[in-house]
Amino acid sequence: MTTKSEDGLSRRLNGRHIRFIALGSAIGTGLFYGSSDTIAKAGPSVLIAYLIGGAAIFFVLRALGEMAVNDPAPGSFGEYARKHLGPLAGFLTGWTYAFEMVIVCVADVTALAVYMGFWFPDVPRWIWVVLTILVIAAANLVSVRVYGELEFWFTLVKVVAIIAMIIGGAAILIFGAHAGSVTNLWSHGGWFPHGFSGFLASFALVMFAFGGTEILGLTAAESEDPRTAMPKAVNTVPVRVLLFYVATLAIIMMLNPWNTVSSSGSPFVQIFSGLGLHSAATVLNIVVVTAALSAINSDIFGAGRMIYGLARRGQAPAVMARVTRNGIPWMTVLVVAAALSLAVVLNYLLPDSAFLLIASVGTFATVWVWFMILLTHYRSRRGSTAADLAFPVPFWPVGQILTMVFMVFIFVVMAFAEDTRLALIVGVVWLTVLCGLFWFHRRATSAPKEDAMTEAR
């Protein structure tokens, strides 16, 4: 039986779904392929960057978790921003998150088409793009539980693969004849081979890798028991960061000096090759295809639910608030799926180097949303104490303030780095356009009220 909340959405996501959504949200293109670029930029110090970035994301998700447990509202952090910072903040946060999801999903859909070319080189990429969008969109239209089940199994494949990589890599180091050694982490130029500037430059891609974790807030409105499921899911973040990023990349750089890791592909294939697995490329391709499908599944869900929340508060067309009998906002799913048709065009127009630009634009949108979550949470705490809350953040308020400063620091890094500066400009233009649309919409909706008051006089 489908349980519906007062807002019309169904509450069909259980604790298992929420925990695996939490696990899978940060395991995707940013880890399997983007990690090679971060290694090239920072060398072994990238491990420190992932630890710092992971700590920041923990505070973001604890802030979001505190608000979601107390108020599991549709639109999540977009609605919280509207409530505590004002309508403009809610509008900017909600639409920037939807923009982030569409941009990242375009990259993931395009990447999946490239991955499928490994097995079917003669099939045009656009066919895989269309098929993927149709299948994932259809799954999202059936039931939120179908989305949860898909994400559970997609994530399970990724988790098993990463654990196998860690165990296999450790076995090579301990028992194998491989020349790898722990000393590879500092014997090829030290921990900071490109200096402190290289370390700082890696943060844009490091933070991109964590993008999507905030989708946890959107699942609260469709969770069977958000008070129990959300804290358990949020608290897995430190373990996830240590295991999936730091441990895996440390083993990769122990097996092979950081400067031998190719930036043209995934560093994970080197672990499989070291195990003597001749079909390493095939195994890896299965994993990255699964990772891409998982990301696309979550991107469509996240963007659709955020636009639904915007529509409910009058900041998106009213038709976007329509739901099926199963509590699925069907129009938003269709609109997001249609927007992804851009991926077909991008397959022909964008060069291979476009991934960095897309990742950078995605980083701007992601960090902006995280900053707004932190600021919203900070304002929401006025007049409240930890004793009043079911899931209070730790180290209040120092942890929140330092994390907000860190988000501003990421913007500064993007401004000074030549390969991410354009993305920052795109982000500023995007926010400016949104501000213009907000004020135009507000003026247009207030005009009829003013006319009615004039006639009444």
Short mmCIF file of C-alpha atoms in Angstrom, two decimals:
data_model
loop_
_atom_site.label_atom_id
_atom_site.label_comp_id
_atom_site.label_asym_id
_atom_site.label_seq_id
_atom_site.Cartn_x
_atom_site.Cartn_y
_atom_site.Cartn_z
CA MET A 1 0.00 0.00 0.00
CA THR A 2 1.31 3.45 -0.94
CA THR A 3 1.57 5.91 1.94
CA LYS A 4 1.20 9.52 0.89
CA SER A 5 2.29 12.60 2.77
CA GLU A 6 0.19 15.76 2.93
CA ASP A 7 2.10 17.18 -0.05
CA GLY A 8 1.01 14.33 -2.34
CA LEU A 9 4.33 12.46 -2.53
CA SER A 10 4.49 8.80 -1.57
CA ARG A 11 6.56 7.66 1.39
CA ARG A 12 8.04 4.45 -0.02
CA LEU A 13 11.78 4.83 0.64
CA ASN A 14 12.95 2.71 3.57
CA GLY A 15 16.17 2.84 5.58
CA ARG A 16 18.01 0.50 3.21
CA HIS A 17 17.19 2.74 0.22
CA ILE A 18 18.26 5.91 2.04
CA ARG A 19 21.57 4.42 3.20
CA PHE A 20 22.50 3.21 -0.27
CA ILE A 21 21.46 6.48 -1.86
CA ALA A 22 23.87 8.08 0.61
CA LEU A 23 26.61 5.64 -0.37
CA GLY A 24 26.04 5.91 -4.10
CA SER A 25 25.60 9.66 -4.39
CA ALA A 26 29.36 10.36 -4.20
CA ILE A 27 30.56 7.38 -6.23
CA GLY A 28 30.54 8.19 -9.91
CA THR A 29 32.45 9.82 -12.72
CA GLY A 30 34.27 12.11 -10.28
CA LEU A 31 35.87 9.11 -8.57
CA PHE A 32 36.37 6.60 -11.38
CA TYR A 33 37.71 9.03 -13.99
CA GLY A 34 38.03 12.50 -12.43
CA SER A 35 40.44 11.16 -9.80
CA SER A 36 43.19 10.83 -12.42
CA ASP A 37 43.04 14.59 -13.04
CA THR A 38 43.19 15.38 -9.32
CA ILE A 39 46.24 13.10 -8.95
CA ALA A 40 47.91 14.87 -11.88
CA LYS A 41 47.29 18.28 -10.28
CA ALA A 42 48.24 17.55 -6.67
CA GLY A 43 50.13 14.26 -6.54
CA PRO A 44 49.90 12.41 -3.20
CA SER A 45 48.63 15.56 -1.44
CA VAL A 46 45.29 14.90 -3.14
CA LEU A 47 44.63 12.50 -0.24
CA ILE A 48 44.72 15.48 2.13
CA ALA A 49 42.40 17.41 -0.21
CA TYR A 50 39.85 14.57 -0.15
CA LEU A 51 40.02 14.42 3.65
CA ILE A 52 39.41 18.17 3.96
CA GLY A 53 36.65 18.09 1.35
CA GLY A 54 35.05 15.10 3.05
CA ALA A 55 35.05 16.90 6.41
CA ALA A 56 33.35 19.91 4.82
CA ILE A 57 30.68 17.71 3.21
CA PHE A 58 30.06 16.04 6.55
CA PHE A 59 29.15 19.40 8.08
CA VAL A 60 26.96 20.27 5.08
CA LEU A 61 25.05 17.01 5.36
CA ARG A 62 24.74 17.25 9.14
CA ALA A 63 23.24 20.73 8.70
CA LEU A 64 20.88 19.40 6.03
CA GLY A 65 20.08 16.34 8.13
CA GLU A 66 19.16 18.48 11.13
CA MET A 67 16.70 20.50 9.06
CA ALA A 68 15.32 17.48 7.15
CA VAL A 69 14.60 15.47 10.30
CA ASN A 70 12.71 18.39 11.82
CA ASP A 71 10.92 19.33 8.59
CA PRO A 72 10.96 16.71 5.76
CA ALA A 73 9.47 19.15 3.24
CA PRO A 74 9.23 18.77 -0.56
CA GLY A 75 12.01 20.76 -2.20
CA SER A 76 14.13 20.27 0.94
CA PHE A 77 16.93 22.84 1.10
CA GLY A 78 15.22 25.03 -1.51
CA GLU A 79 12.18 25.28 0.75
CA TYR A 80 14.36 25.79 3.84
CA ALA A 81 16.19 28.67 2.12
CA ARG A 82 12.87 30.31 1.25
CA LYS A 83 11.60 29.92 4.80
CA HIS A 84 14.70 31.21 6.60
CA LEU A 85 16.42 33.51 4.06
CA GLY A 86 13.53 34.73 1.91
CA PRO A 87 11.87 33.97 -1.47
CA LEU A 88 14.85 35.05 -3.59
CA ALA A 89 17.22 32.73 -1.70
CA GLY A 90 14.80 29.83 -2.15
CA PHE A 91 14.44 30.60 -5.85
CA LEU A 92 18.21 30.81 -6.43
CA THR A 93 18.96 27.69 -4.40
CA GLY A 94 16.24 25.56 -5.96
CA TRP A 95 16.88 26.44 -9.59
CA THR A 96 20.66 26.31 -9.21
CA TYR A 97 20.38 22.80 -7.81
CA ALA A 98 18.13 21.76 -10.73
CA PHE A 99 20.67 23.35 -13.09
CA GLU A 100 23.47 21.43 -11.36
CA MET A 101 21.65 18.11 -11.73
CA VAL A 102 20.92 18.65 -15.43
CA ILE A 103 24.52 19.73 -16.19
CA VAL A 104 26.00 16.76 -14.33
CA CYS A 105 23.47 14.38 -15.88
CA VAL A 106 24.37 15.60 -19.38
CA ALA A 107 27.99 14.73 -18.59
CA ASP A 108 27.02 11.32 -17.19
CA VAL A 109 24.77 10.44 -20.13
CA THR A 110 27.47 11.44 -22.58
CA ALA A 111 30.06 9.44 -20.62
CA LEU A 112 27.82 6.37 -20.62
CA ALA A 113 27.52 6.56 -24.40
CA VAL A 114 31.32 6.59 -24.60
CA TYR A 115 31.56 3.59 -22.26
CA MET A 116 29.09 1.60 -24.38
CA GLY A 117 31.30 2.26 -27.39
CA PHE A 118 33.83 -0.09 -25.80
CA TRP A 119 31.54 -3.03 -26.59
CA PHE A 120 29.63 -1.59 -29.55
CA PRO A 121 32.01 0.72 -31.43
CA ASP A 122 29.83 0.83 -34.56
CA VAL A 123 26.66 1.99 -32.78
CA PRO A 124 26.21 5.81 -32.85
CA ARG A 125 26.48 7.39 -29.40
CA TRP A 126 23.17 9.21 -29.64
CA ILE A 127 21.33 5.87 -29.66
CA TRP A 128 22.73 5.00 -26.22
CA VAL A 129 21.87 8.48 -24.98
CA VAL A 130 18.24 8.17 -26.08
CA LEU A 131 17.84 4.62 -24.74
CA THR A 132 19.35 5.53 -21.37
CA ILE A 133 17.13 8.58 -20.93
CA LEU A 134 13.99 6.63 -21.89
CA VAL A 135 14.72 3.68 -19.58
CA ILE A 136 15.74 5.72 -16.51
CA ALA A 137 12.91 8.23 -16.97
CA ALA A 138 10.40 5.38 -17.27
CA ALA A 139 11.73 3.81 -14.07
CA ASN A 140 11.36 7.13 -12.23
CA LEU A 141 7.76 7.43 -13.43
CA VAL A 142 6.68 4.06 -12.03
CA SER A 143 7.25 4.50 -8.30
CA VAL A 144 9.74 6.14 -5.95
CA ARG A 145 10.36 2.64 -4.60
CA VAL A 146 11.57 1.58 -8.07
CA TYR A 147 14.04 4.47 -7.97
CA GLY A 148 15.18 3.34 -4.52
CA GLU A 149 15.62 -0.28 -5.63
CA LEU A 150 17.56 0.71 -8.76
CA GLU A 151 19.84 2.88 -6.70
CA PHE A 152 20.34 0.11 -4.15
CA TRP A 153 21.53 -2.41 -6.77
CA PHE A 154 23.58 0.11 -8.78
CA THR A 155 25.34 1.20 -5.60
CA LEU A 156 25.88 -2.38 -4.48
CA VAL A 157 27.82 -3.10 -7.70
CA LYS A 158 29.98 0.00 -7.19
CA VAL A 159 30.65 -0.72 -3.53
CA VAL A 160 31.60 -4.35 -4.20
CA ALA A 161 33.92 -3.24 -7.04
CA ILE A 162 35.68 -0.64 -4.89
CA ILE A 163 36.10 -3.04 -1.98
CA ALA A 164 37.54 -5.61 -4.42
CA MET A 165 39.96 -2.96 -5.72
CA ILE A 166 41.12 -2.10 -2.20
CA ILE A 167 41.58 -5.75 -1.14
CA GLY A 168 43.23 -6.67 -4.46
CA GLY A 169 45.57 -3.69 -4.36
CA ALA A 170 46.53 -4.39 -0.76
CA ALA A 171 47.19 -8.05 -1.66
CA ILE A 172 49.50 -6.98 -4.50
CA LEU A 173 51.44 -4.71 -2.14
CA ILE A 174 51.79 -7.34 0.59
CA PHE A 175 52.14 -10.62 -1.28
CA GLY A 176 52.74 -9.81 -4.93
CA ALA A 177 55.92 -9.32 -6.92
CA HIS A 178 54.85 -5.82 -7.88
CA ALA A 179 57.44 -3.12 -7.28
CA GLY A 180 54.88 -0.95 -5.48
CA SER A 181 55.66 0.45 -2.07
CA VAL A 182 54.28 2.83 0.53
CA THR A 183 57.32 5.02 -0.18
CA ASN A 184 55.85 5.86 -3.59
CA LEU A 185 53.65 8.35 -1.74
CA TRP A 186 56.61 10.64 -0.98
CA SER A 187 59.63 9.49 -3.00
CA HIS A 188 58.63 11.11 -6.33
CA GLY A 189 58.75 14.79 -5.56
CA GLY A 190 57.31 14.59 -2.04
CA TRP A 191 53.74 15.00 -0.88
CA PHE A 192 53.41 18.31 -2.76
CA PRO A 193 55.25 17.71 -6.07
CA HIS A 194 53.60 20.74 -7.73
CA GLY A 195 53.87 22.90 -4.65
CA PHE A 196 51.01 24.26 -2.59
CA SER A 197 49.42 25.79 -5.69
CA GLY A 198 48.91 22.35 -7.25
CA PHE A 199 47.32 21.15 -4.03
CA LEU A 200 44.90 24.10 -4.03
CA ALA A 201 44.08 23.68 -7.74
CA SER A 202 42.86 20.12 -7.11
CA PHE A 203 40.00 21.25 -4.89
CA ALA A 204 37.63 22.13 -7.76
CA LEU A 205 37.58 18.53 -9.03
CA VAL A 206 37.73 17.10 -5.50
CA MET A 207 34.53 18.94 -4.57
CA PHE A 208 32.92 17.95 -7.89
CA ALA A 209 33.44 14.32 -6.90
CA PHE A 210 31.29 14.86 -3.78
CA GLY A 211 28.53 16.58 -5.75
CA GLY A 212 25.13 14.92 -5.42
CA THR A 213 25.41 13.95 -1.75
CA GLU A 214 22.85 16.66 -0.92
CA ILE A 215 20.16 14.55 -2.64
CA LEU A 216 19.71 12.96 0.79
CA GLY A 217 17.69 16.02 1.81
CA LEU A 218 15.23 15.45 -1.03
CA THR A 219 14.66 11.81 -0.05
CA ALA A 220 13.39 12.84 3.40
CA ALA A 221 9.98 13.88 2.03
CA GLU A 222 9.50 10.37 0.59
CA SER A 223 11.06 8.38 3.42
CA GLU A 224 8.94 6.03 5.51
CA ASP A 225 10.75 7.17 8.66
CA PRO A 226 13.04 10.19 8.10
CA ARG A 227 13.78 10.58 11.83
CA THR A 228 15.51 7.18 11.84
CA ALA A 229 16.79 6.84 8.26
CA MET A 230 18.35 10.29 7.79
CA PRO A 231 20.77 10.26 10.77
CA LYS A 232 22.03 6.77 9.88
CA ALA A 233 22.61 7.77 6.24
CA VAL A 234 24.32 11.09 7.04
CA ASN A 235 26.66 9.54 9.59
CA THR A 236 28.10 7.13 6.99
CA VAL A 237 29.87 10.03 5.23
CA PRO A 238 33.22 9.88 7.10
CA VAL A 239 33.54 6.13 6.51
CA ARG A 240 32.63 6.56 2.85
CA VAL A 241 35.25 9.26 2.32
CA LEU A 242 38.02 7.28 4.04
CA LEU A 243 37.21 4.01 2.29
CA PHE A 244 36.15 5.00 -1.22
CA TYR A 245 38.47 7.93 -1.86
CA VAL A 246 41.43 8.08 0.46
CA ALA A 247 42.11 4.34 0.84
CA THR A 248 41.56 3.56 -2.84
CA LEU A 249 43.67 6.42 -4.23
CA ALA A 250 46.39 5.76 -1.64
CA ILE A 251 46.70 2.16 -2.84
CA ILE A 252 46.75 3.29 -6.48
CA MET A 253 49.64 5.69 -5.77
CA MET A 254 51.48 3.06 -3.73
CA LEU A 255 51.26 0.57 -6.58
CA ASN A 256 52.33 3.09 -9.21
CA PRO A 257 54.09 6.43 -8.67
CA TRP A 258 51.59 9.27 -8.99
CA ASN A 259 53.36 10.66 -12.08
CA THR A 260 52.79 7.39 -13.98
CA VAL A 261 49.01 7.48 -13.49
CA SER A 262 47.55 8.38 -16.87
CA SER A 263 45.10 11.29 -16.93
CA SER A 264 43.58 9.96 -20.14
CA GLY A 265 41.70 7.14 -18.41
CA SER A 266 40.78 5.65 -15.07
CA PRO A 267 43.56 4.84 -12.58
CA PHE A 268 41.46 1.94 -11.30
CA VAL A 269 42.27 -0.22 -14.31
CA GLN A 270 45.87 -0.40 -13.07
CA ILE A 271 44.76 -2.35 -10.00
CA PHE A 272 42.95 -4.93 -12.14
CA SER A 273 45.93 -5.16 -14.47
CA GLY A 274 48.25 -5.67 -11.52
CA LEU A 275 46.14 -8.61 -10.42
CA GLY A 276 46.84 -10.24 -13.77
CA LEU A 277 43.22 -9.90 -14.84
CA HIS A 278 43.47 -9.71 -18.63
CA SER A 279 39.87 -8.56 -18.92
CA ALA A 280 40.54 -5.60 -16.61
CA ALA A 281 39.15 -3.10 -19.10
CA THR A 282 35.93 -5.09 -19.45
CA VAL A 283 35.44 -5.34 -15.68
CA LEU A 284 36.11 -1.65 -15.25
CA ASN A 285 33.71 -0.77 -18.05
CA ILE A 286 30.93 -2.71 -16.33
CA VAL A 287 31.61 -0.75 -13.14
CA VAL A 288 31.69 2.69 -14.79
CA VAL A 289 28.53 1.96 -16.81
CA THR A 290 26.81 1.04 -13.54
CA ALA A 291 28.17 4.18 -11.89
CA ALA A 292 26.88 6.33 -14.75
CA LEU A 293 23.43 4.71 -14.63
CA SER A 294 23.30 5.29 -10.89
CA ALA A 295 24.24 8.95 -11.31
CA ILE A 296 21.68 9.51 -14.08
CA ASN A 297 19.00 7.82 -11.96
CA SER A 298 19.73 10.14 -9.02
CA ASP A 299 20.12 13.26 -11.18
CA ILE A 300 16.66 12.84 -12.74
CA PHE A 301 15.14 12.17 -9.31
CA GLY A 302 16.88 15.12 -7.66
CA ALA A 303 16.16 17.72 -10.35
CA GLY A 304 12.56 16.58 -10.68
CA ARG A 305 11.83 16.69 -6.95
CA MET A 306 13.43 20.12 -6.57
CA ILE A 307 11.37 21.59 -9.45
CA TYR A 308 8.27 19.99 -7.89
CA GLY A 309 9.03 21.83 -4.64
CA LEU A 310 9.54 25.09 -6.56
CA ALA A 311 6.18 24.63 -8.30
CA ARG A 312 4.40 24.06 -4.98
CA ARG A 313 5.56 27.45 -3.73
CA GLY A 314 4.78 29.28 -6.99
CA GLN A 315 8.37 29.58 -8.28
CA ALA A 316 7.91 27.18 -11.22
CA PRO A 317 4.97 26.55 -13.60
CA ALA A 318 2.00 25.09 -11.70
CA VAL A 319 1.86 22.08 -14.03
CA MET A 320 5.13 20.88 -12.47
CA ALA A 321 3.28 20.17 -9.21
CA ARG A 322 1.04 17.48 -10.72
CA VAL A 323 1.53 13.97 -9.36
CA THR A 324 0.37 10.51 -10.41
CA ARG A 325 -1.76 8.21 -8.26
CA ASN A 326 1.50 6.71 -7.01
CA GLY A 327 2.68 10.13 -5.81
CA ILE A 328 5.20 10.72 -8.64
CA PRO A 329 5.62 14.31 -9.97
CA TRP A 330 5.45 13.04 -13.55
CA MET A 331 5.72 16.35 -15.39
CA THR A 332 9.02 17.27 -13.75
CA VAL A 333 10.50 13.87 -14.65
CA LEU A 334 9.47 14.36 -18.29
CA VAL A 335 10.84 17.92 -18.43
CA VAL A 336 14.22 16.90 -16.97
CA ALA A 337 14.40 13.94 -19.37
CA ALA A 338 13.68 16.28 -22.29
CA ALA A 339 16.41 18.67 -21.13
CA LEU A 340 18.88 15.80 -21.28
CA SER A 341 18.38 15.60 -25.04
CA LEU A 342 21.09 18.27 -25.07
CA ALA A 343 23.51 15.43 -24.47
CA VAL A 344 22.82 14.19 -28.00
CA VAL A 345 23.93 17.53 -29.44
CA LEU A 346 26.93 17.80 -27.11
CA ASN A 347 28.23 14.46 -28.35
CA TYR A 348 28.88 16.17 -31.67
CA LEU A 349 29.75 19.73 -30.68
CA LEU A 350 31.95 19.46 -27.57
CA PRO A 351 35.58 18.36 -27.79
CA ASP A 352 37.04 15.73 -25.49
CA SER A 353 38.35 18.39 -23.12
CA ALA A 354 34.79 19.54 -22.35
CA PHE A 355 34.63 17.29 -19.25
CA LEU A 356 36.72 19.73 -17.20
CA LEU A 357 34.47 22.67 -18.13
CA ILE A 358 31.30 20.72 -17.34
CA ALA A 359 32.82 19.51 -14.08
CA SER A 360 33.82 23.06 -13.19
CA VAL A 361 30.36 24.47 -13.92
CA GLY A 362 28.92 21.61 -11.87
CA THR A 363 31.35 22.45 -9.06
CA PHE A 364 30.21 26.08 -8.97
CA ALA A 365 26.54 25.08 -8.79
CA THR A 366 27.26 22.41 -6.18
CA VAL A 367 29.35 24.63 -3.91
CA TRP A 368 26.78 27.44 -4.20
CA VAL A 369 24.03 25.04 -3.07
CA TRP A 370 26.19 23.78 -0.19
CA PHE A 371 26.94 27.34 0.92
CA MET A 372 23.22 28.18 0.88
CA ILE A 373 22.43 25.03 2.90
CA LEU A 374 24.97 26.10 5.54
CA LEU A 375 23.73 29.71 5.59
CA THR A 376 20.11 28.56 5.79
CA HIS A 377 20.93 26.24 8.65
CA TYR A 378 22.81 29.00 10.48
CA ARG A 379 19.77 31.28 10.25
CA SER A 380 17.37 28.47 11.20
CA ARG A 381 19.18 27.99 14.51
CA ARG A 382 18.16 31.42 15.84
CA GLY A 383 16.32 30.94 19.10
CA SER A 384 16.96 27.18 19.14
CA THR A 385 19.30 25.04 21.22
CA ALA A 386 20.66 21.53 20.67
CA ALA A 387 18.21 20.25 23.28
CA ASP A 388 15.31 21.35 21.03
CA LEU A 389 16.54 19.30 18.05
CA ALA A 390 16.33 15.60 17.21
CA PHE A 391 19.59 15.51 15.20
CA PRO A 392 21.75 18.56 16.09
CA VAL A 393 25.00 19.29 14.28
CA PRO A 394 28.28 18.82 16.20
CA PHE A 395 30.74 21.64 17.02
CA TRP A 396 28.10 24.35 16.70
CA PRO A 397 28.65 27.10 15.58
CA VAL A 398 32.40 26.91 14.88
CA GLY A 399 32.11 23.96 12.50
CA GLN A 400 29.41 25.67 10.43
CA ILE A 401 31.27 28.98 10.17
CA LEU A 402 34.55 27.33 9.16
CA THR A 403 32.76 25.26 6.52
CA MET A 404 31.12 28.37 5.04
CA VAL A 405 34.55 30.02 4.87
CA PHE A 406 35.85 26.91 3.11
CA MET A 407 33.10 27.17 0.46
CA VAL A 408 34.09 30.78 -0.22
CA PHE A 409 37.68 29.59 -0.51
CA ILE A 410 36.63 27.14 -3.27
CA PHE A 411 35.17 30.05 -5.26
CA VAL A 412 38.45 31.94 -4.85
CA VAL A 413 40.40 28.91 -6.09
CA MET A 414 38.13 28.69 -9.13
CA ALA A 415 38.69 32.37 -9.88
CA PHE A 416 42.49 32.05 -9.87
CA ALA A 417 42.73 28.74 -11.74
CA GLU A 418 42.75 29.30 -15.50
CA ASP A 419 40.88 26.10 -16.37
CA THR A 420 37.99 26.82 -13.94
CA ARG A 421 37.69 30.61 -14.26
CA LEU A 422 35.24 30.35 -17.17
CA ALA A 423 32.96 28.11 -15.10
CA LEU A 424 32.90 30.75 -12.34
CA ILE A 425 31.89 33.37 -14.90
CA VAL A 426 29.14 31.07 -16.20
CA GLY A 427 27.94 30.61 -12.62
CA VAL A 428 27.81 34.35 -11.92
CA VAL A 429 25.91 34.95 -15.17
CA TRP A 430 23.48 32.16 -14.24
CA LEU A 431 22.75 33.71 -10.82
CA THR A 432 22.33 37.15 -12.40
CA VAL A 433 19.82 35.79 -14.92
CA LEU A 434 17.93 34.04 -12.13
CA CYS A 435 17.73 37.28 -10.13
CA GLY A 436 16.30 39.04 -13.18
CA LEU A 437 13.72 36.28 -13.72
CA PHE A 438 12.75 36.39 -10.05
CA TRP A 439 12.10 40.11 -10.02
CA PHE A 440 10.28 39.94 -13.38
CA HIS A 441 8.05 37.13 -12.08
CA ARG A 442 7.42 38.98 -8.83
CA ARG A 443 6.50 42.17 -10.65
CA ALA A 444 4.22 40.30 -13.07
CA THR A 445 2.35 38.49 -10.30
CA SER A 446 2.00 41.59 -8.11
CA ALA A 447 0.63 43.77 -10.94
CA PRO A 448 -2.83 42.11 -11.06
CA LYS A 449 -3.16 42.54 -7.29
CA GLU A 450 -2.33 46.25 -7.55
CA ASP A 451 -4.85 46.68 -10.38
CA ALA A 452 -7.53 44.93 -8.33
CA MET A 453 -6.86 47.26 -5.38
CA THR A 454 -7.08 50.31 -7.65
CA GLU A 455 -10.45 49.17 -9.05
CA ALA A 456 -11.75 48.54 -5.53
CA ARG A 457 -11.07 52.13 -4.60
#
